[in-house]
Structures are given as C-alpha cells and as structure tokens.
CSV table of N, CA and C in Angstrom, one decimal:
chain,number,residue,atom,x,y,z
S,1,MET,N,0.8,-1.2,0.0
S,1,MET,CA,0.0,0.0,0.0
S,1,MET,C,0.9,1.2,0.0
S,2,LEU,N,0.6,2.2,-0.8
S,2,LEU,CA,1.3,3.4,-0.9
S,2,LEU,C,1.1,4.3,0.3
S,3,PRO,N,2.0,5.1,0.7
S,3,PRO,CA,1.8,6.0,1.8
S,3,PRO,C,0.6,6.9,1.6
S,4,ILE,N,-0.2,7.1,2.6
S,4,ILE,CA,-1.4,8.0,2.5
S,4,ILE,C,-1.3,9.0,3.6
S,5,GLN,N,-1.6,10.3,3.3
S,5,GLN,CA,-1.6,11.3,4.3
S,5,GLN,C,-3.1,11.6,4.7
S,6,THR,N,-3.2,11.8,6.0
S,6,THR,CA,-4.5,12.3,6.6
S,6,THR,C,-4.2,13.5,7.4
S,7,LYS,N,-5.3,14.2,7.8
S,7,LYS,CA,-5.2,15.4,8.6
S,7,LYS,C,-5.8,15.3,9.9
S,8,LEU,N,-5.2,15.8,10.9
S,8,LEU,CA,-5.7,15.7,12.3
S,8,LEU,C,-6.6,16.9,12.5
S,9,THR,N,-7.8,16.7,13.1
S,9,THR,CA,-8.8,17.7,13.3
S,9,THR,C,-8.4,18.4,14.6
S,10,SER,N,-9.1,19.6,14.9
S,10,SER,CA,-8.8,20.3,16.2
S,10,SER,C,-9.3,19.5,17.4
S,11,GLN,N,-10.2,18.5,17.1
S,11,GLN,CA,-10.6,17.6,18.2
S,11,GLN,C,-9.7,16.4,18.4
S,12,GLY,N,-8.6,16.3,17.6
S,12,GLY,CA,-7.7,15.2,17.7
S,12,GLY,C,-8.2,13.9,17.0
S,13,GLN,N,-9.1,14.1,16.0
S,13,GLN,CA,-9.6,13.0,15.3
S,13,GLN,C,-8.9,12.9,13.9
S,14,VAL,N,-8.8,11.6,13.4
S,14,VAL,CA,-8.2,11.4,12.1
S,14,VAL,C,-9.2,10.5,11.3
S,15,SER,N,-9.4,10.8,10.1
S,15,SER,CA,-10.2,10.0,9.2
S,15,SER,C,-9.4,8.8,8.7
S,16,VAL,N,-9.9,7.6,8.7
S,16,VAL,CA,-9.2,6.5,8.2
S,16,VAL,C,-9.5,6.4,6.7
S,17,PRO,N,-8.5,6.5,5.8
S,17,PRO,CA,-8.7,6.5,4.4
S,17,PRO,C,-9.4,5.2,3.9
S,18,ALA,N,-10.1,5.3,2.8
S,18,ALA,CA,-10.9,4.2,2.3
S,18,ALA,C,-10.0,3.0,2.0
S,19,ALA,N,-8.8,3.2,1.5
S,19,ALA,CA,-7.9,2.1,1.2
S,19,ALA,C,-7.5,1.3,2.5
S,20,VAL,N,-7.3,2.0,3.5
S,20,VAL,CA,-7.0,1.4,4.8
S,20,VAL,C,-8.2,0.7,5.4
S,21,ARG,N,-9.4,1.3,5.3
S,21,ARG,CA,-10.6,0.7,5.8
S,21,ARG,C,-10.8,-0.6,5.1
S,22,SER,N,-10.6,-0.6,3.8
S,22,SER,CA,-10.8,-1.8,3.0
S,22,SER,C,-9.8,-2.9,3.3
S,23,PHE,N,-8.5,-2.5,3.4
S,23,PHE,CA,-7.4,-3.4,3.8
S,23,PHE,C,-7.6,-4.1,5.1
S,24,LEU,N,-8.1,-3.4,6.1
S,24,LEU,CA,-8.3,-3.9,7.4
S,24,LEU,C,-9.8,-4.4,7.6
S,25,SER,N,-10.6,-4.3,6.6
S,25,SER,CA,-12.0,-4.8,6.7
S,25,SER,C,-12.7,-4.0,7.8
S,26,LEU,N,-12.5,-2.7,7.9
S,26,LEU,CA,-13.1,-1.9,8.9
S,26,LEU,C,-14.5,-1.5,8.6
S,27,THR,N,-15.4,-1.5,9.5
S,27,THR,CA,-16.8,-1.0,9.4
S,27,THR,C,-17.1,-0.1,10.6
S,28,PRO,N,-18.1,0.7,10.5
S,28,PRO,CA,-18.4,1.6,11.7
S,28,PRO,C,-18.5,0.7,13.0
S,29,GLY,N,-17.8,1.2,14.0
S,29,GLY,CA,-17.8,0.5,15.2
S,29,GLY,C,-16.6,-0.4,15.4
S,30,SER,N,-15.8,-0.6,14.3
S,30,SER,CA,-14.6,-1.4,14.4
S,30,SER,C,-13.6,-0.7,15.4
S,31,VAL,N,-12.9,-1.5,16.2
S,31,VAL,CA,-11.9,-0.9,17.1
S,31,VAL,C,-10.5,-1.1,16.6
S,32,LEU,N,-9.7,0.0,16.7
S,32,LEU,CA,-8.4,0.1,16.3
S,32,LEU,C,-7.4,0.1,17.5
S,33,VAL,N,-6.3,-0.5,17.3
S,33,VAL,CA,-5.2,-0.5,18.3
S,33,VAL,C,-4.0,0.3,17.8
S,34,TRP,N,-3.6,1.3,18.6
S,34,TRP,CA,-2.4,2.1,18.2
S,34,TRP,C,-1.3,1.6,19.1
S,35,LYS,N,-0.1,1.3,18.4
S,35,LYS,CA,1.0,0.8,19.2
S,35,LYS,C,2.3,1.6,18.8
S,36,GLU,N,3.1,1.8,19.8
S,36,GLU,CA,4.4,2.5,19.6
S,36,GLU,C,5.5,1.4,19.7
S,37,GLU,N,6.4,1.4,18.7
S,37,GLU,CA,7.6,0.5,18.8
S,37,GLU,C,8.7,1.2,18.1
S,38,ALA,N,9.8,1.3,18.8
S,38,ALA,CA,11.0,1.9,18.3
S,38,ALA,C,10.8,3.2,17.6
S,39,GLY,N,10.0,4.1,18.3
S,39,GLY,CA,9.7,5.4,17.7
S,39,GLY,C,8.7,5.5,16.6
S,40,ARG,N,8.1,4.4,16.2
S,40,ARG,CA,7.1,4.3,15.1
S,40,ARG,C,5.8,3.9,15.7
S,41,ILE,N,4.7,4.5,15.1
S,41,ILE,CA,3.4,4.2,15.5
S,41,ILE,C,2.7,3.3,14.5
S,42,SER,N,2.1,2.2,14.9
S,42,SER,CA,1.4,1.4,14.0
S,42,SER,C,-0.1,1.3,14.5
S,43,VAL,N,-1.0,1.1,13.5
S,43,VAL,CA,-2.4,1.0,13.8
S,43,VAL,C,-2.9,-0.3,13.2
S,44,GLU,N,-3.6,-1.1,14.0
S,44,GLU,CA,-4.1,-2.4,13.5
S,44,GLU,C,-5.5,-2.6,14.0
S,45,ARG,N,-6.2,-3.4,13.4
S,45,ARG,CA,-7.6,-3.7,13.8
S,45,ARG,C,-7.5,-4.6,15.1
S,46,ALA,N,-8.3,-4.3,16.1
S,46,ALA,CA,-8.4,-5.1,17.3
S,46,ALA,C,-9.1,-6.4,17.0
S,47,VAL,N,-8.8,-7.4,17.8
S,47,VAL,CA,-9.4,-8.7,17.5
S,47,VAL,C,-10.9,-8.7,17.7
S,48,ARG,N,-11.4,-7.8,18.5
S,48,ARG,CA,-12.8,-7.7,18.9
S,48,ARG,C,-13.6,-7.5,17.6
S,49,HIS,N,-14.8,-8.2,17.5
S,49,HIS,CA,-15.7,-8.1,16.4
S,49,HIS,C,-16.9,-7.3,16.7
S,50,ASN,N,-17.5,-6.6,15.7
S,50,ASN,CA,-18.7,-5.9,16.0
S,50,ASN,C,-19.9,-6.6,15.3
S,51,THR,N,-21.1,-6.1,15.5
S,51,THR,CA,-22.3,-6.8,14.9
S,51,THR,C,-22.2,-6.9,13.4
S,52,ALA,N,-21.6,-5.9,12.7
S,52,ALA,CA,-21.5,-6.0,11.3
S,52,ALA,C,-20.6,-7.2,10.9
S,53,ASP,N,-19.5,-7.4,11.6
S,53,ASP,CA,-18.6,-8.5,11.3
S,53,ASP,C,-19.3,-9.8,11.5
S,54,VAL,N,-20.1,-10.0,12.5
S,54,VAL,CA,-20.9,-11.2,12.7
S,54,VAL,C,-21.9,-11.4,11.6
S,55,HIS,N,-22.6,-10.4,11.3
S,55,HIS,CA,-23.6,-10.5,10.2
S,55,HIS,C,-23.0,-10.9,8.9
S,56,GLN,N,-21.8,-10.2,8.6
S,56,GLN,CA,-21.2,-10.6,7.3
S,56,GLN,C,-20.7,-12.0,7.3
S,57,ALA,N,-20.2,-12.5,8.5
S,57,ALA,CA,-19.8,-13.9,8.6
S,57,ALA,C,-20.9,-14.9,8.4
S,58,LEU,N,-22.1,-14.5,8.9
S,58,LEU,CA,-23.3,-15.4,8.8
S,58,LEU,C,-23.9,-15.3,7.4
S,59,PHE,N,-24.1,-14.1,6.9
S,59,PHE,CA,-24.9,-13.9,5.7
S,59,PHE,C,-24.1,-13.4,4.5
S,60,GLY,N,-22.8,-13.1,4.6
S,60,GLY,CA,-22.1,-12.7,3.5
S,60,GLY,C,-22.3,-11.2,3.1
S,61,ASP,N,-21.6,-10.7,2.1
S,61,ASP,CA,-21.6,-9.3,1.7
S,61,ASP,C,-23.0,-8.9,1.1
S,62,ALA,N,-23.7,-9.8,0.5
S,62,ALA,CA,-24.9,-9.5,-0.2
S,62,ALA,C,-26.0,-9.0,0.7
S,63,ALA,N,-26.1,-9.5,2.0
S,63,ALA,CA,-27.1,-9.2,2.9
S,63,ALA,C,-26.9,-7.8,3.5
S,64,GLU,N,-27.9,-7.0,3.6
S,64,GLU,CA,-27.8,-5.7,4.3
S,64,GLU,C,-27.7,-5.9,5.8
S,65,VAL,N,-26.8,-5.1,6.3
S,65,VAL,CA,-26.5,-5.2,7.8
S,65,VAL,C,-27.6,-4.4,8.5
S,66,PRO,N,-28.3,-5.1,9.4
S,66,PRO,CA,-29.3,-4.4,10.2
S,66,PRO,C,-28.7,-3.3,11.1
S,67,THR,N,-29.4,-2.2,11.3
S,67,THR,CA,-28.8,-1.2,12.2
S,67,THR,C,-29.6,-1.2,13.5
S,68,LYS,N,-29.1,-1.9,14.5
S,68,LYS,CA,-29.8,-2.0,15.8
S,68,LYS,C,-28.8,-1.6,16.8
S,69,THR,N,-29.3,-1.0,17.9
S,69,THR,CA,-28.4,-0.7,19.0
S,69,THR,C,-28.1,-1.9,19.8
S,70,ALA,N,-27.1,-1.8,20.7
S,70,ALA,CA,-26.8,-2.9,21.5
S,70,ALA,C,-28.0,-3.2,22.4
S,71,ALA,N,-28.7,-2.2,22.9
S,71,ALA,CA,-29.8,-2.4,23.8
S,71,ALA,C,-30.9,-3.2,23.0
S,72,GLU,N,-31.2,-2.8,21.7
S,72,GLU,CA,-32.2,-3.5,20.9
S,72,GLU,C,-31.8,-4.9,20.7
S,73,LEU,N,-30.5,-5.2,20.4
S,73,LEU,CA,-30.1,-6.6,20.2
S,73,LEU,C,-30.2,-7.4,21.5
S,74,LYS,N,-29.9,-6.8,22.6
S,74,LYS,CA,-30.0,-7.5,23.9
S,74,LYS,C,-31.5,-7.8,24.2
S,75,GLN,N,-32.4,-6.9,23.9
S,75,GLN,CA,-33.8,-7.1,24.1
S,75,GLN,C,-34.3,-8.2,23.2
S,76,GLY,N,-33.9,-8.2,22.0
S,76,GLY,CA,-34.3,-9.2,21.0
S,76,GLY,C,-33.9,-10.6,21.5
S,77,ILE,N,-32.6,-10.7,22.0
S,77,ILE,CA,-32.1,-12.0,22.4
S,77,ILE,C,-33.0,-12.4,23.7
S,78,ARG,N,-33.2,-11.5,24.6
S,78,ARG,CA,-34.0,-11.8,25.8
S,78,ARG,C,-35.4,-12.3,25.4
S,79,GLN,N,-36.1,-11.7,24.4
S,79,GLN,CA,-37.4,-12.1,24.0
S,79,GLN,C,-37.3,-13.4,23.3
S,80,ARG,N,-36.3,-13.7,22.5
S,80,ARG,CA,-36.2,-15.0,21.9
S,80,ARG,C,-36.0,-16.1,22.9
S,81,MET,N,-35.2,-15.9,23.9
S,81,MET,CA,-34.9,-16.9,24.9
S,81,MET,C,-36.2,-17.1,25.7
S,82,GLN,N,-36.9,-16.1,26.0
S,82,GLN,CA,-38.1,-16.3,26.8
S,82,GLN,C,-39.2,-17.1,26.0
S,83,ARG,N,-39.3,-16.8,24.7
S,83,ARG,CA,-40.2,-17.6,23.9
S,83,ARG,C,-39.8,-19.0,23.8
S,84,ARG,N,-38.5,-19.2,23.6
S,84,ARG,CA,-38.0,-20.6,23.4
S,84,ARG,C,-38.1,-21.4,24.6
S,85,TYR,N,-37.9,-20.9,25.8
S,85,TYR,CA,-37.8,-21.7,27.0
S,85,TYR,C,-39.0,-21.4,27.9
S,86,ALA,N,-40.1,-20.8,27.4
S,86,ALA,CA,-41.3,-20.5,28.2
S,86,ALA,C,-41.9,-21.7,28.8
S,87,GLY,N,-41.9,-22.8,28.1
S,87,GLY,CA,-42.6,-24.0,28.5
S,87,GLY,C,-41.8,-25.0,29.3
S,88,HIS,N,-40.5,-24.6,29.6
S,88,HIS,CA,-39.6,-25.5,30.3
S,88,HIS,C,-39.6,-25.3,31.8
C-alpha cells in the first residue's frame, strides 16, 4: 500500500482512508489498536468483532447489515430466549 496522508482535526480525530478501511475490513464500530515500537506508531484492527462482522460472517456481503443498537439486540435476544424456554 502506498503512503497515504491524513489530517488531524482540532478535536484530535483522524479519518481512516478508504484504502486502509478496505485493507483492514473496517466497518463503523470497528476498534483500532495504536502501538508504539522503536519510535514508530502502527495502527491495526483489534481482535474484537462488531455486529456488522458477525452479520457478514453469517450472511455474506450480499445481505444488508441491520442497524440496531446494543440495547435493541439485547432485548431481542431476551425475548427470543423467553419464547424458546417459556414451556420448560
């Protein structure tokens, strides 16, 4: 990958270039790890996966990723478990 420049905002934020997002398979909510070694900073994707990663693994790129909050997902799981085990 060729060197890519980005600009630091006054709030200390940096946009991740599209080529880097693609290379690291980043989606909104992906976690990045910043490391310093021998005076150089590296950025890599954290091992942690988000809901978009799980959805893509289950359904592939063709399926649209649902946009639900963590609270909505938790409530949906709770309701599913209550329905499934209501008679036990």
